[in-house]
PDB file of C-alpha atoms in Angstrom:
ATOM      1  CA  MET A 281      27.408  -4.664   5.094  1.00 90.00           C
ATOM      2  CA  LYS A 282      28.390  -5.768   1.586  1.00 97.00           C
ATOM      3  CA  THR A 283      32.040  -5.213   0.663  1.00 98.00           C
ATOM      4  CA  LEU A 284      33.827  -4.013  -2.474  1.00 99.00           C
ATOM      5  CA  ILE A 285      37.515  -4.938  -2.582  1.00 99.00           C
ATOM      6  CA  SER A 286      39.287  -2.468  -4.866  1.00 99.00           C
ATOM      7  CA  VAL A 287      42.689  -3.607  -6.167  1.00 98.00           C
ATOM      8  CA  VAL A 288      44.879  -0.662  -7.194  1.00 98.00           C
ATOM      9  CA  GLY A 289      48.442  -0.010  -8.264  1.00 97.00           C
ATOM     10  CA  THR A 290      50.539   1.228 -11.135  1.00 96.00           C
ATOM     11  CA  THR A 291      50.331  -0.052 -14.673  1.00 95.00           C
ATOM     12  CA  GLY A 292      52.044  -3.411 -15.176  1.00 93.00           C
ATOM     13  CA  ILE A 293      52.362  -4.299 -11.487  1.00 96.00           C
ATOM     14  CA  GLY A 294      50.135  -7.400 -11.474  1.00 96.00           C
ATOM     15  CA  LYS A 295      46.667  -6.159 -10.483  1.00 98.00           C
ATOM     16  CA  THR A 296      44.809  -8.627 -12.733  1.00 97.00           C
ATOM     17  CA  LYS A 297      46.555 -11.632 -11.187  1.00 98.00           C
ATOM     18  CA  LEU A 298      45.725 -10.524  -7.634  1.00 98.00           C
ATOM     19  CA  ALA A 299      42.126  -9.640  -8.534  1.00 99.00           C
ATOM     20  CA  ILE A 300      41.576 -13.113 -10.011  1.00 99.00           C
ATOM     21  CA  ALA A 301      43.136 -14.793  -6.957  1.00 98.00           C
ATOM     22  CA  LEU A 302      40.821 -12.799  -4.668  1.00 99.00           C
ATOM     23  CA  ALA A 303      37.769 -13.499  -6.844  1.00 99.00           C
ATOM     24  CA  GLN A 304      38.519 -17.229  -6.757  1.00 99.00           C
ATOM     25  CA  HIS A 305      39.090 -17.214  -3.003  1.00 98.00           C
ATOM     26  CA  PHE A 306      35.830 -15.384  -2.272  1.00 98.00           C
ATOM     27  CA  ASN A 307      33.949 -17.105  -5.131  1.00 98.00           C
ATOM     28  CA  THR A 308      32.842 -13.813  -6.665  1.00 99.00           C
ATOM     29  CA  GLU A 309      33.123 -11.617  -9.779  1.00 99.00           C
ATOM     30  CA  ILE A 310      35.340  -8.770 -10.977  1.00 99.00           C
ATOM     31  CA  ILE A 311      34.500  -5.255 -12.164  1.00 99.00           C
ATOM     32  CA  SER A 312      37.186  -3.548 -14.251  1.00 98.00           C
ATOM     33  CA  CYS A 313      37.668   0.190 -13.786  1.00 97.00           C
ATOM     34  CA  ASP A 314      40.414   0.454 -16.399  1.00 96.00           C
ATOM     35  CA  SER A 315      38.868   2.915 -18.842  1.00 94.00           C
ATOM     36  CA  ARG A 316      40.979   1.758 -21.802  1.00 94.00           C
ATOM     37  CA  GLN A 317      40.111  -1.919 -21.367  1.00 96.00           C
ATOM     38  CA  PHE A 318      36.482  -1.018 -22.138  1.00 97.00           C
ATOM     39  CA  PHE A 319      37.362  -0.999 -25.865  1.00 97.00           C
ATOM     40  CA  ARG A 320      37.244  -4.327 -27.675  1.00 97.00           C
ATOM     41  CA  GLU A 321      39.628  -3.227 -30.461  1.00 97.00           C
ATOM     42  CA  MET A 322      42.426  -2.389 -27.991  1.00 98.00           C
ATOM     43  CA  LYS A 323      43.185  -5.618 -26.146  1.00 97.00           C
ATOM     44  CA  ILE A 324      46.942  -5.972 -26.496  1.00 98.00           C
ATOM     45  CA  GLY A 325      47.996  -2.365 -25.928  1.00 97.00           C
ATOM     46  CA  THR A 326      45.815  -1.994 -22.832  1.00 96.00           C
ATOM     47  CA  ALA A 327      46.908  -5.349 -21.367  1.00 96.00           C
ATOM     48  CA  ALA A 328      43.293  -6.485 -21.146  1.00 97.00           C
ATOM     49  CA  PRO A 329      42.850  -9.864 -19.418  1.00 97.00           C
ATOM     50  CA  SER A 330      43.533 -12.807 -21.729  1.00 96.00           C
ATOM     51  CA  GLU A 331      40.896 -15.410 -22.605  1.00 96.00           C
ATOM     52  CA  ASP A 332      42.535 -17.711 -20.067  1.00 97.00           C
ATOM     53  CA  GLU A 333      42.332 -15.050 -17.338  1.00 98.00           C
ATOM     54  CA  LEU A 334      38.724 -14.231 -18.231  1.00 97.00           C
ATOM     55  CA  SER A 335      37.862 -17.922 -17.857  1.00 98.00           C
ATOM     56  CA  GLN A 336      39.287 -18.009 -14.316  1.00 98.00           C
ATOM     57  CA  ALA A 337      36.836 -15.421 -12.942  1.00 98.00           C
ATOM     58  CA  LYS A 338      33.903 -13.565 -14.445  1.00 98.00           C
ATOM     59  CA  HIS A 339      34.839 -10.011 -15.481  1.00 98.00           C
ATOM     60  CA  HIS A 340      32.636  -7.015 -16.264  1.00 98.00           C
ATOM     61  CA  PHE A 341      33.461  -3.881 -18.301  1.00 98.00           C
ATOM     62  CA  ILE A 342      36.070  -5.592 -20.475  1.00 98.00           C
ATOM     63  CA  GLY A 343      35.700  -5.042 -24.229  1.00 97.00           C
ATOM     64  CA  GLN A 344      32.057  -4.006 -23.973  1.00 97.00           C
ATOM     65  CA  LEU A 345      32.524  -0.902 -26.154  1.00 97.00           C
ATOM     66  CA  SER A 346      33.893   0.043 -29.561  1.00 97.00           C
ATOM     67  CA  VAL A 347      36.486   2.807 -29.791  1.00 96.00           C
ATOM     68  CA  LYS A 348      33.775   4.703 -31.704  1.00 94.00           C
ATOM     69  CA  ASP A 349      31.486   4.734 -28.652  1.00 94.00           C
ATOM     70  CA  TYR A 350      31.283   7.717 -26.325  1.00 88.00           C
ATOM     71  CA  TYR A 351      31.296   6.614 -22.692  1.00 90.00           C
ATOM     72  CA  SER A 352      31.749   9.108 -19.881  1.00 87.00           C
ATOM     73  CA  ILE A 353      32.953   8.586 -16.345  1.00 88.00           C
ATOM     74  CA  GLY A 354      29.453   9.536 -15.199  1.00 87.00           C
ATOM     75  CA  GLN A 355      27.970   6.735 -17.297  1.00 93.00           C
ATOM     76  CA  PHE A 356      30.486   4.318 -15.794  1.00 96.00           C
ATOM     77  CA  GLU A 357      29.562   5.417 -12.270  1.00 94.00           C
ATOM     78  CA  HIS A 358      25.876   4.838 -13.028  1.00 94.00           C
ATOM     79  CA  ASP A 359      26.410   1.478 -14.763  1.00 98.00           C
ATOM     80  CA  SER A 360      28.865   0.076 -12.228  1.00 98.00           C
ATOM     81  CA  LEU A 361      26.665   0.998  -9.246  1.00 97.00           C
ATOM     82  CA  GLY A 362      23.702  -0.673 -10.960  1.00 98.00           C
ATOM     83  CA  LEU A 363      25.796  -3.778 -11.564  1.00 98.00           C
ATOM     84  CA  LEU A 364      27.020  -3.788  -7.961  1.00 98.00           C
ATOM     85  CA  ASP A 365      23.417  -3.764  -6.746  1.00 98.00           C
ATOM     86  CA  GLN A 366      22.816  -6.916  -8.812  1.00 98.00           C
ATOM     87  CA  LEU A 367      26.052  -8.627  -7.761  1.00 99.00           C
ATOM     88  CA  PHE A 368      25.514  -7.883  -4.072  1.00 98.00           C
ATOM     89  CA  GLU A 369      22.248  -9.809  -4.268  1.00 98.00           C
ATOM     90  CA  LYS A 370      24.379 -12.913  -4.957  1.00 98.00           C
ATOM     91  CA  TYR A 371      27.668 -12.150  -3.192  1.00 98.00           C
ATOM     92  CA  ASP A 372      28.812 -10.535   0.044  1.00 98.00           C
ATOM     93  CA  ILE A 373      32.074  -9.466  -1.615  1.00 98.00           C
ATOM     94  CA  VAL A 374      32.815  -8.148  -5.123  1.00 99.00           C
ATOM     95  CA  ILE A 375      36.259  -7.335  -6.548  1.00 99.00           C
ATOM     96  CA  MET A 376      37.096  -4.200  -8.541  1.00 99.00           C
ATOM     97  CA  VAL A 377      40.418  -3.696 -10.298  1.00 98.00           C
ATOM     98  CA  GLY A 378      42.024  -1.026 -12.443  1.00 94.00           C
ATOM     99  CA  GLY A 379      44.489   1.827 -12.631  1.00 87.00           C
ATOM    100  CA  SER A 380      42.123   4.578 -13.836  1.00 91.00           C
ATOM    101  CA  MET A 381      42.158   6.582 -10.629  1.00 91.00           C
ATOM    102  CA  MET A 382      39.132   8.802 -11.295  1.00 89.00           C
ATOM    103  CA  TYR A 383      37.032   5.814 -12.366  1.00 94.00           C
ATOM    104  CA  GLU A 384      37.771   4.069  -9.079  1.00 96.00           C
ATOM    105  CA  LYS A 385      36.903   7.282  -7.218  1.00 92.00           C
ATOM    106  CA  ALA A 386      33.612   7.524  -9.137  1.00 92.00           C
ATOM    107  CA  VAL A 387      32.556   4.097  -7.857  1.00 96.00           C
ATOM    108  CA  ILE A 388      33.757   4.198  -4.260  1.00 94.00           C
ATOM    109  CA  GLU A 389      33.075   7.865  -3.446  1.00 90.00           C
ATOM    110  CA  GLY A 390      30.983   9.373  -6.215  1.00 88.00           C
ATOM    111  CA  LEU A 391      31.601  12.409  -8.364  1.00 80.00           C
ATOM    112  CA  ASN A 392      30.517  15.934  -7.592  1.00 76.00           C
ATOM    113  CA  ASP A 393      27.640  17.436  -9.550  1.00 75.00           C
ATOM    114  CA  LEU A 394      29.845  19.282 -12.018  1.00 80.00           C
ATOM    115  CA  PRO A 395      28.327  21.608 -14.608  1.00 83.00           C
ATOM    116  CA  GLU A 396      27.536  20.270 -18.061  1.00 83.00           C
ATOM    117  CA  ALA A 397      30.069  20.974 -20.805  1.00 86.00           C
ATOM    118  CA  ASN A 398      29.946  24.572 -22.034  1.00 91.00           C
ATOM    119  CA  GLU A 399      29.590  24.453 -25.816  1.00 90.00           C
ATOM    120  CA  GLU A 400      31.496  27.699 -26.405  1.00 93.00           C
ATOM    121  CA  ASN A 401      34.392  26.571 -24.198  1.00 93.00           C
ATOM    122  CA  GLN A 402      34.472  23.184 -25.927  1.00 90.00           C
ATOM    123  CA  LYS A 403      34.700  24.851 -29.349  1.00 91.00           C
ATOM    124  CA  LYS A 404      37.566  27.079 -28.172  1.00 94.00           C
ATOM    125  CA  LEU A 405      39.447  24.098 -26.770  1.00 93.00           C
ATOM    126  CA  GLU A 406      38.790  22.042 -29.915  1.00 89.00           C
ATOM    127  CA  THR A 407      40.297  24.860 -32.001  1.00 92.00           C
ATOM    128  CA  ILE A 408      43.348  25.069 -29.740  1.00 94.00           C
ATOM    129  CA  TRP A 409      43.822  21.294 -29.998  1.00 90.00           C
ATOM    130  CA  LYS A 410      43.579  21.303 -33.795  1.00 86.00           C
ATOM    131  CA  THR A 411      45.793  24.363 -34.343  1.00 91.00           C
ATOM    132  CA  GLU A 412      48.370  24.117 -31.539  1.00 92.00           C
ATOM    133  CA  GLY A 413      48.251  20.435 -30.596  1.00 89.00           C
ATOM    134  CA  ILE A 414      47.619  18.549 -27.390  1.00 89.00           C
ATOM    135  CA  GLU A 415      50.816  19.998 -25.905  1.00 92.00           C
ATOM    136  CA  LYS A 416      49.139  23.418 -25.656  1.00 94.00           C
ATOM    137  CA  LEU A 417      46.191  21.921 -23.748  1.00 94.00           C
ATOM    138  CA  GLN A 418      48.630  20.155 -21.423  1.00 94.00           C
ATOM    139  CA  GLU A 419      50.447  23.434 -20.796  1.00 95.00           C
ATOM    140  CA  MET A 420      47.154  25.239 -20.066  1.00 96.00           C
ATOM    141  CA  LEU A 421      46.023  22.623 -17.549  1.00 95.00           C
ATOM    142  CA  LYS A 422      49.430  22.570 -15.864  1.00 94.00           C
ATOM    143  CA  ASP A 423      49.147  26.329 -15.306  1.00 96.00           C
ATOM    144  CA  LEU A 424      45.510  26.193 -14.147  1.00 96.00           C
ATOM    145  CA  ASP A 425      45.676  23.098 -11.936  1.00 95.00           C
ATOM    146  CA  PRO A 426      49.144  21.565 -11.436  1.00 92.00           C
ATOM    147  CA  GLU A 427      47.767  19.024  -8.944  1.00 89.00           C
ATOM    148  CA  TYR A 428      45.253  17.518 -11.378  1.00 89.00           C
ATOM    149  CA  TYR A 429      47.816  17.709 -14.193  1.00 90.00           C
ATOM    150  CA  GLU A 430      49.965  15.237 -12.240  1.00 85.00           C
ATOM    151  CA  ASN A 431      47.102  12.738 -12.097  1.00 79.00           C
ATOM    152  CA  VAL A 432      45.120  13.031 -15.334  1.00 84.00           C
ATOM    153  CA  ASP A 433      45.791  11.079 -18.526  1.00 81.00           C
ATOM    154  CA  ILE A 434      47.436  14.013 -20.329  1.00 86.00           C
ATOM    155  CA  HIS A 435      47.304  12.154 -23.645  1.00 82.00           C
ATOM    156  CA  ASN A 436      43.498  12.172 -23.620  1.00 82.00           C
ATOM    157  CA  PRO A 437      42.294  15.500 -25.071  1.00 86.00           C
ATOM    158  CA  ARG A 438      38.725  14.990 -23.832  1.00 83.00           C
ATOM    159  CA  ARG A 439      39.938  14.752 -20.226  1.00 86.00           C
ATOM    160  CA  LEU A 440      41.892  17.975 -20.739  1.00 92.00           C
ATOM    161  CA  PHE A 441      38.866  19.664 -22.352  1.00 93.00           C
ATOM    162  CA  ARG A 442      36.670  18.663 -19.433  1.00 90.00           C
ATOM    163  CA  ALA A 443      39.044  19.848 -16.715  1.00 93.00           C
ATOM    164  CA  ILE A 444      39.813  23.207 -18.358  1.00 96.00           C
ATOM    165  CA  ASP A 445      36.132  23.800 -19.165  1.00 94.00           C
ATOM    166  CA  ILE A 446      35.127  23.165 -15.522  1.00 93.00           C
ATOM    167  CA  ILE A 447      37.888  25.485 -14.271  1.00 96.00           C
ATOM    168  CA  TRP A 448      36.741  28.239 -16.642  1.00 96.00           C
ATOM    169  CA  GLN A 449      33.113  27.795 -15.604  1.00 93.00           C
ATOM    170  CA  THR A 450      33.586  27.587 -11.830  1.00 91.00           C
ATOM    171  CA  GLY A 451      36.685  29.683 -11.181  1.00 93.00           C
ATOM    172  CA  LYS A 452      38.022  26.816  -9.036  1.00 92.00           C
ATOM    173  CA  THR A 453      40.637  24.214  -9.880  1.00 94.00           C
ATOM    174  CA  TYR A 454      39.344  20.875 -11.097  1.00 91.00           C
ATOM    175  CA  SER A 455      40.998  19.288  -8.044  1.00 87.00           C
ATOM    176  CA  GLU A 456      38.854  21.477  -5.760  1.00 88.00           C
ATOM    177  CA  ASN A 457      35.722  20.653  -7.745  1.00 84.00           C
ATOM    178  CA  ILE A 458      36.157  16.892  -7.343  1.00 79.00           C
ATOM    179  CA  SER A 459      37.544  16.842  -3.803  1.00 76.00           C
ATOM    180  CA  TYR A 460      34.272  15.983  -2.063  1.00 67.00           C
ATOM    181  CA  ALA A 461      32.203  12.849  -2.494  1.00 58.00           C
ATOM    182  CA  LYS A 462      28.727  13.319  -3.914  1.00 61.00           C
ATOM    183  CA  ASN A 463      26.885  10.403  -2.351  1.00 72.00           C
ATOM    184  CA  PRO A 464      27.469   7.933   0.482  1.00 83.00           C
ATOM    185  CA  ARG A 465      27.631   4.295  -0.619  1.00 92.00           C
ATOM    186  CA  ASN A 466      25.618   1.383   0.761  1.00 92.00           C
ATOM    187  CA  PHE A 467      28.695  -0.866   0.743  1.00 97.00           C
ATOM    188  CA  LYS A 468      32.055  -0.927   2.496  1.00 96.00           C
ATOM    189  CA  THR A 469      35.231  -0.520   0.416  1.00 97.00           C
ATOM    190  CA  ILE A 470      38.550  -2.188   1.216  1.00 98.00           C
ATOM    191  CA  ARG A 471      41.375  -0.885  -0.978  1.00 98.00           C
ATOM    192  CA  ILE A 472      44.309  -3.211  -1.629  1.00 98.00           C
ATOM    193  CA  GLY A 473      47.400  -1.784  -3.307  1.00 98.00           C
ATOM    194  CA  ILE A 474      50.322  -3.584  -4.919  1.00 98.00           C
ATOM    195  CA  GLU A 475      53.661  -1.868  -4.433  1.00 96.00           C
ATOM    196  CA  ALA A 476      57.235  -2.240  -5.649  1.00 97.00           C
ATOM    197  CA  PRO A 477      60.337  -0.030  -5.859  1.00 96.00           C
ATOM    198  CA  ARG A 478      60.024   2.499  -8.676  1.00 95.00           C
ATOM    199  CA  GLU A 479      62.936   1.016 -10.649  1.00 96.00           C
ATOM    200  CA  LYS A 480      61.243  -2.400 -10.486  1.00 96.00           C
ATOM    201  CA  ILE A 481      57.968  -0.909 -11.743  1.00 97.00           C
ATOM    202  CA  TYR A 482      59.765   0.746 -14.654  1.00 97.00           C
ATOM    203  CA  GLU A 483      61.596  -2.486 -15.490  1.00 97.00           C
ATOM    204  CA  ARG A 484      58.286  -4.382 -15.543  1.00 97.00           C
ATOM    205  CA  ILE A 485      56.756  -1.735 -17.816  1.00 98.00           C
ATOM    206  CA  ASN A 486      59.633  -1.947 -20.306  1.00 98.00           C
ATOM    207  CA  LEU A 487      59.404  -5.743 -20.426  1.00 98.00           C
ATOM    208  CA  ARG A 488      55.633  -5.621 -20.802  1.00 97.00           C
ATOM    209  CA  VAL A 489      55.840  -3.259 -23.786  1.00 98.00           C
ATOM    210  CA  ASP A 490      58.319  -5.620 -25.466  1.00 98.00           C
ATOM    211  CA  LYS A 491      55.868  -8.472 -24.842  1.00 98.00           C
ATOM    212  CA  MET A 492      53.013  -6.440 -26.343  1.00 98.00           C
ATOM    213  CA  ILE A 493      55.037  -5.926 -29.518  1.00 98.00           C
ATOM    214  CA  GLU A 494      55.734  -9.683 -29.657  1.00 98.00           C
ATOM    215  CA  ASN A 495      52.030 -10.398 -29.156  1.00 98.00           C
ATOM    216  CA  GLY A 496      50.932  -8.291 -32.124  1.00 98.00           C
ATOM    217  CA  LEU A 497      50.484  -4.702 -30.917  1.00 98.00           C
ATOM    218  CA  LEU A 498      51.685  -3.386 -34.286  1.00 98.00           C
ATOM    219  CA  GLU A 499      48.935  -5.276 -36.120  1.00 98.00           C
ATOM    220  CA  GLU A 500      46.315  -4.204 -33.569  1.00 98.00           C
ATOM    221  CA  ALA A 501      47.292  -0.540 -33.979  1.00 98.00           C
ATOM    222  CA  LYS A 502      47.390  -0.914 -37.780  1.00 97.00           C
ATOM    223  CA  ASN A 503      43.788  -2.155 -37.703  1.00 96.00           C
ATOM    224  CA  LEU A 504      42.814   1.169 -36.105  1.00 97.00           C
ATOM    225  CA  ASP A 505      44.908   3.326 -38.421  1.00 95.00           C
ATOM    226  CA  GLU A 506      42.327   3.585 -41.201  1.00 91.00           C
ATOM    227  CA  LEU A 507      39.669   4.670 -38.696  1.00 94.00           C
ATOM    228  CA  ARG A 508      42.064   7.242 -37.224  1.00 93.00           C
ATOM    229  CA  LYS A 509      42.533   8.843 -40.643  1.00 92.00           C
ATOM    230  CA  SER A 510      38.800   8.971 -41.396  1.00 91.00           C
ATOM    231  CA  VAL A 511      36.514  11.916 -40.655  1.00 81.00           C
ATOM    232  CA  GLU A 512      34.777   9.800 -38.013  1.00 83.00           C
ATOM    233  CA  GLY A 513      37.996   8.842 -36.260  1.00 84.00           C
ATOM    234  CA  ARG A 514      39.819  12.148 -36.349  1.00 79.00           C
ATOM    235  CA  ASN A 515      38.461  13.338 -33.004  1.00 78.00           C
ATOM    236  CA  LEU A 516      38.136  10.019 -31.171  1.00 87.00           C
ATOM    237  CA  ALA A 517      39.769  10.445 -27.761  1.00 84.00           C
ATOM    238  CA  SER A 518      40.039   6.656 -27.422  1.00 90.00           C
ATOM    239  CA  LEU A 519      42.713   6.607 -30.133  1.00 92.00           C
ATOM    240  CA  ASN A 520      44.911   8.986 -28.117  1.00 89.00           C
ATOM    241  CA  THR A 521      46.001   6.088 -25.942  1.00 93.00           C
ATOM    242  CA  VAL A 522      49.571   5.251 -24.976  1.00 95.00           C
ATOM    243  CA  GLY A 523      50.736   2.326 -27.082  1.00 97.00           C
ATOM    244  CA  TYR A 524      48.693   3.396 -30.091  1.00 97.00           C
ATOM    245  CA  SER A 525      49.319   7.122 -30.601  1.00 95.00           C
ATOM    246  CA  GLU A 526      53.084   6.466 -30.763  1.00 97.00           C
ATOM    247  CA  LEU A 527      52.669   3.729 -33.387  1.00 98.00           C
ATOM    248  CA  PHE A 528      50.421   5.998 -35.453  1.00 97.00           C
ATOM    249  CA  LYS A 529      53.420   8.342 -35.761  1.00 97.00           C
ATOM    250  CA  TYR A 530      55.464   5.374 -36.955  1.00 98.00           C
ATOM    251  CA  PHE A 531      52.800   4.556 -39.565  1.00 98.00           C
ATOM    252  CA  ASP A 532      52.876   8.222 -40.655  1.00 97.00           C
ATOM    253  CA  GLU A 533      56.666   7.888 -41.053  1.00 97.00           C
ATOM    254  CA  GLU A 534      57.286  10.654 -38.513  1.00 97.00           C
ATOM    255  CA  TRP A 535      59.163   8.233 -36.242  1.00 98.00           C
ATOM    256  CA  GLY A 536      61.149   5.046 -36.674  1.00 98.00           C
ATOM    257  CA  LEU A 537      59.815   1.882 -35.041  1.00 98.00           C
ATOM    258  CA  ASP A 538      62.500   1.655 -32.349  1.00 98.00           C
ATOM    259  CA  PHE A 539      61.884   5.261 -31.346  1.00 98.00           C
ATOM    260  CA  ALA A 540      58.100   4.741 -31.268  1.00 98.00           C
ATOM    261  CA  ILE A 541      58.537   1.733 -28.966  1.00 98.00           C
ATOM    262  CA  SER A 542      60.874   3.714 -26.700  1.00 98.00           C
ATOM    263  CA  GLU A 543      58.217   6.464 -26.517  1.00 98.00           C
ATOM    264  CA  ILE A 544      55.558   3.909 -25.525  1.00 98.00           C
ATOM    265  CA  LYS A 545      57.827   2.816 -22.681  1.00 98.00           C
ATOM    266  CA  LYS A 546      58.560   6.404 -21.653  1.00 97.00           C
ATOM    267  CA  ASN A 547      54.899   7.472 -21.686  1.00 96.00           C
ATOM    268  CA  SER A 548      53.884   4.315 -19.793  1.00 96.00           C
ATOM    269  CA  ARG A 549      56.490   5.111 -17.131  1.00 96.00           C
ATOM    270  CA  ARG A 550      55.165   8.672 -16.916  1.00 93.00           C
ATOM    271  CA  PHE A 551      51.650   7.355 -16.380  1.00 93.00           C
ATOM    272  CA  ALA A 552      52.939   5.035 -13.645  1.00 94.00           C
ATOM    273  CA  LYS A 553      54.589   8.035 -11.984  1.00 93.00           C
ATOM    274  CA  ARG A 554      51.248   9.893 -11.977  1.00 90.00           C
ATOM    275  CA  GLN A 555      49.561   6.828 -10.486  1.00 93.00           C
ATOM    276  CA  LEU A 556      52.202   6.658  -7.741  1.00 93.00           C
ATOM    277  CA  THR A 557      51.647  10.346  -6.954  1.00 89.00           C
ATOM    278  CA  TRP A 558      47.895   9.790  -6.681  1.00 89.00           C
ATOM    279  CA  TYR A 559      48.033   6.657  -4.528  1.00 92.00           C
ATOM    280  CA  ARG A 560      50.642   8.077  -2.135  1.00 89.00           C
ATOM    281  CA  LYS A 561      48.153  10.777  -1.147  1.00 87.00           C
ATOM    282  CA  GLU A 562      45.571   8.151  -0.232  1.00 88.00           C
ATOM    283  CA  GLU A 563      45.596   6.991   3.388  1.00 83.00           C
ATOM    284  CA  ASN A 564      43.216   4.036   3.246  1.00 92.00           C
ATOM    285  CA  ILE A 565      45.153   1.574   1.060  1.00 97.00           C
ATOM    286  CA  HIS A 566      46.517  -1.677   2.527  1.00 98.00           C
ATOM    287  CA  TYR A 567      49.609  -2.716   0.545  1.00 97.00           C
ATOM    288  CA  ILE A 568      51.036  -6.046  -0.526  1.00 98.00           C
ATOM    289  CA  GLU A 569      54.395  -6.407  -2.268  1.00 97.00           C
ATOM    290  CA  ALA A 570      54.496  -7.286  -5.967  1.00 96.00           C
ATOM    291  CA  GLY A 571      55.735 -10.857  -6.287  1.00 92.00           C
ATOM    292  CA  TYR A 572      54.029 -11.731  -3.001  1.00 96.00           C
ATOM    293  CA  SER A 573      54.331 -15.255  -1.556  1.00 97.00           C
ATOM    294  CA  GLU A 574      51.520 -17.637  -0.633  1.00 97.00           C
ATOM    295  CA  LYS A 575      52.097 -16.655   3.000  1.00 98.00           C
ATOM    296  CA  ASP A 576      51.715 -12.963   2.066  1.00 98.00           C
ATOM    297  CA  PHE A 577      48.467 -13.748   0.233  1.00 98.00           C
ATOM    298  CA  ASN A 578      47.118 -15.667   3.233  1.00 98.00           C
ATOM    299  CA  ARG A 579      47.955 -12.710   5.483  1.00 98.00           C
ATOM    300  CA  LEU A 580      46.066 -10.466   3.068  1.00 98.00           C
ATOM    301  CA  ILE A 581      43.022 -12.741   3.292  1.00 98.00           C
ATOM    302  CA  GLU A 582      43.233 -12.558   7.102  1.00 98.00           C
ATOM    303  CA  TYR A 583      43.337  -8.755   6.883  1.00 97.00           C
ATOM    304  CA  ILE A 584      40.296  -8.653   4.573  1.00 98.00           C
ATOM    305  CA  ASN A 585      38.370 -11.068   6.802  1.00 96.00           C
ATOM    306  CA  SER A 586      39.131  -8.919   9.853  1.00 96.00           C
ATOM    307  CA  LYS A 587      37.775  -5.851   8.043  1.00 94.00           C
ATOM    308  CA  THR A 588      34.640  -7.529   6.701  1.00 92.00           C
ATOM    309  CA  SER A 589      33.732  -8.868  10.144  1.00 82.00           C
ATOM    310  CA  MET A 590      33.866  -5.409  11.756  1.00 72.00           C
TER     311      MET A 590
END
């Protein structure tokens, strides 16, 4: 059976490096399931692979969209499965990498047939967002489904809209609605996680944010600021991304720059905490330590080979 190796872990832990090493070892290609790296205008703040990294192994779903484009998780499931069919004609193994937990789930397990968005509910939620802010939506979801609240990107209003809408329509928590796979897959999945002590993860995140600022994150965010203020950009969920939404408050003179940067670090650490919560509940992840040695990597290859030969 064909095999998908899914590399998971918290933000900033080194997933791209491991995915490239695996792709080179198995002479194959990489699918990204990081939903923010889909946007070509947001390279620095999403830590998208560099040109050098992209040249080391072929990547898919990196910078293929504009922030103006609507792209749902259902579309990603459809597109990635279609791509996998093509790739598995050439390769026995394909690599997937990314920290967007639901996007990984969509590919390896499938999503339930959830109801379409209810227009009336969407309008109500849009009004709440505009009048009371995203904090009110976060509070509502926390009350309705504390489990999903711990895992969702709470800075993305569209994700909050979707979850609350589904809860209102079905009378069940969003977590219950998505708990069962929709379709069996015609490939085997091996999940590889990268782990480190929490304090080490947080330290890496802080250093990475500083590096992003050095690499031009301010200029990248500034290039999106005019769009954000336009009628077209006002409701773009893509612009409510950690690393950008904080700098927009700096541009609006609500916050100083140092405070905005500290908020990027804080919100990135919070996201990492949600990722840790999600992955700890999963039982089928084989872990390797961040900062692994060549011997550790060779052991990982042995583990993968033992699983693919079964």
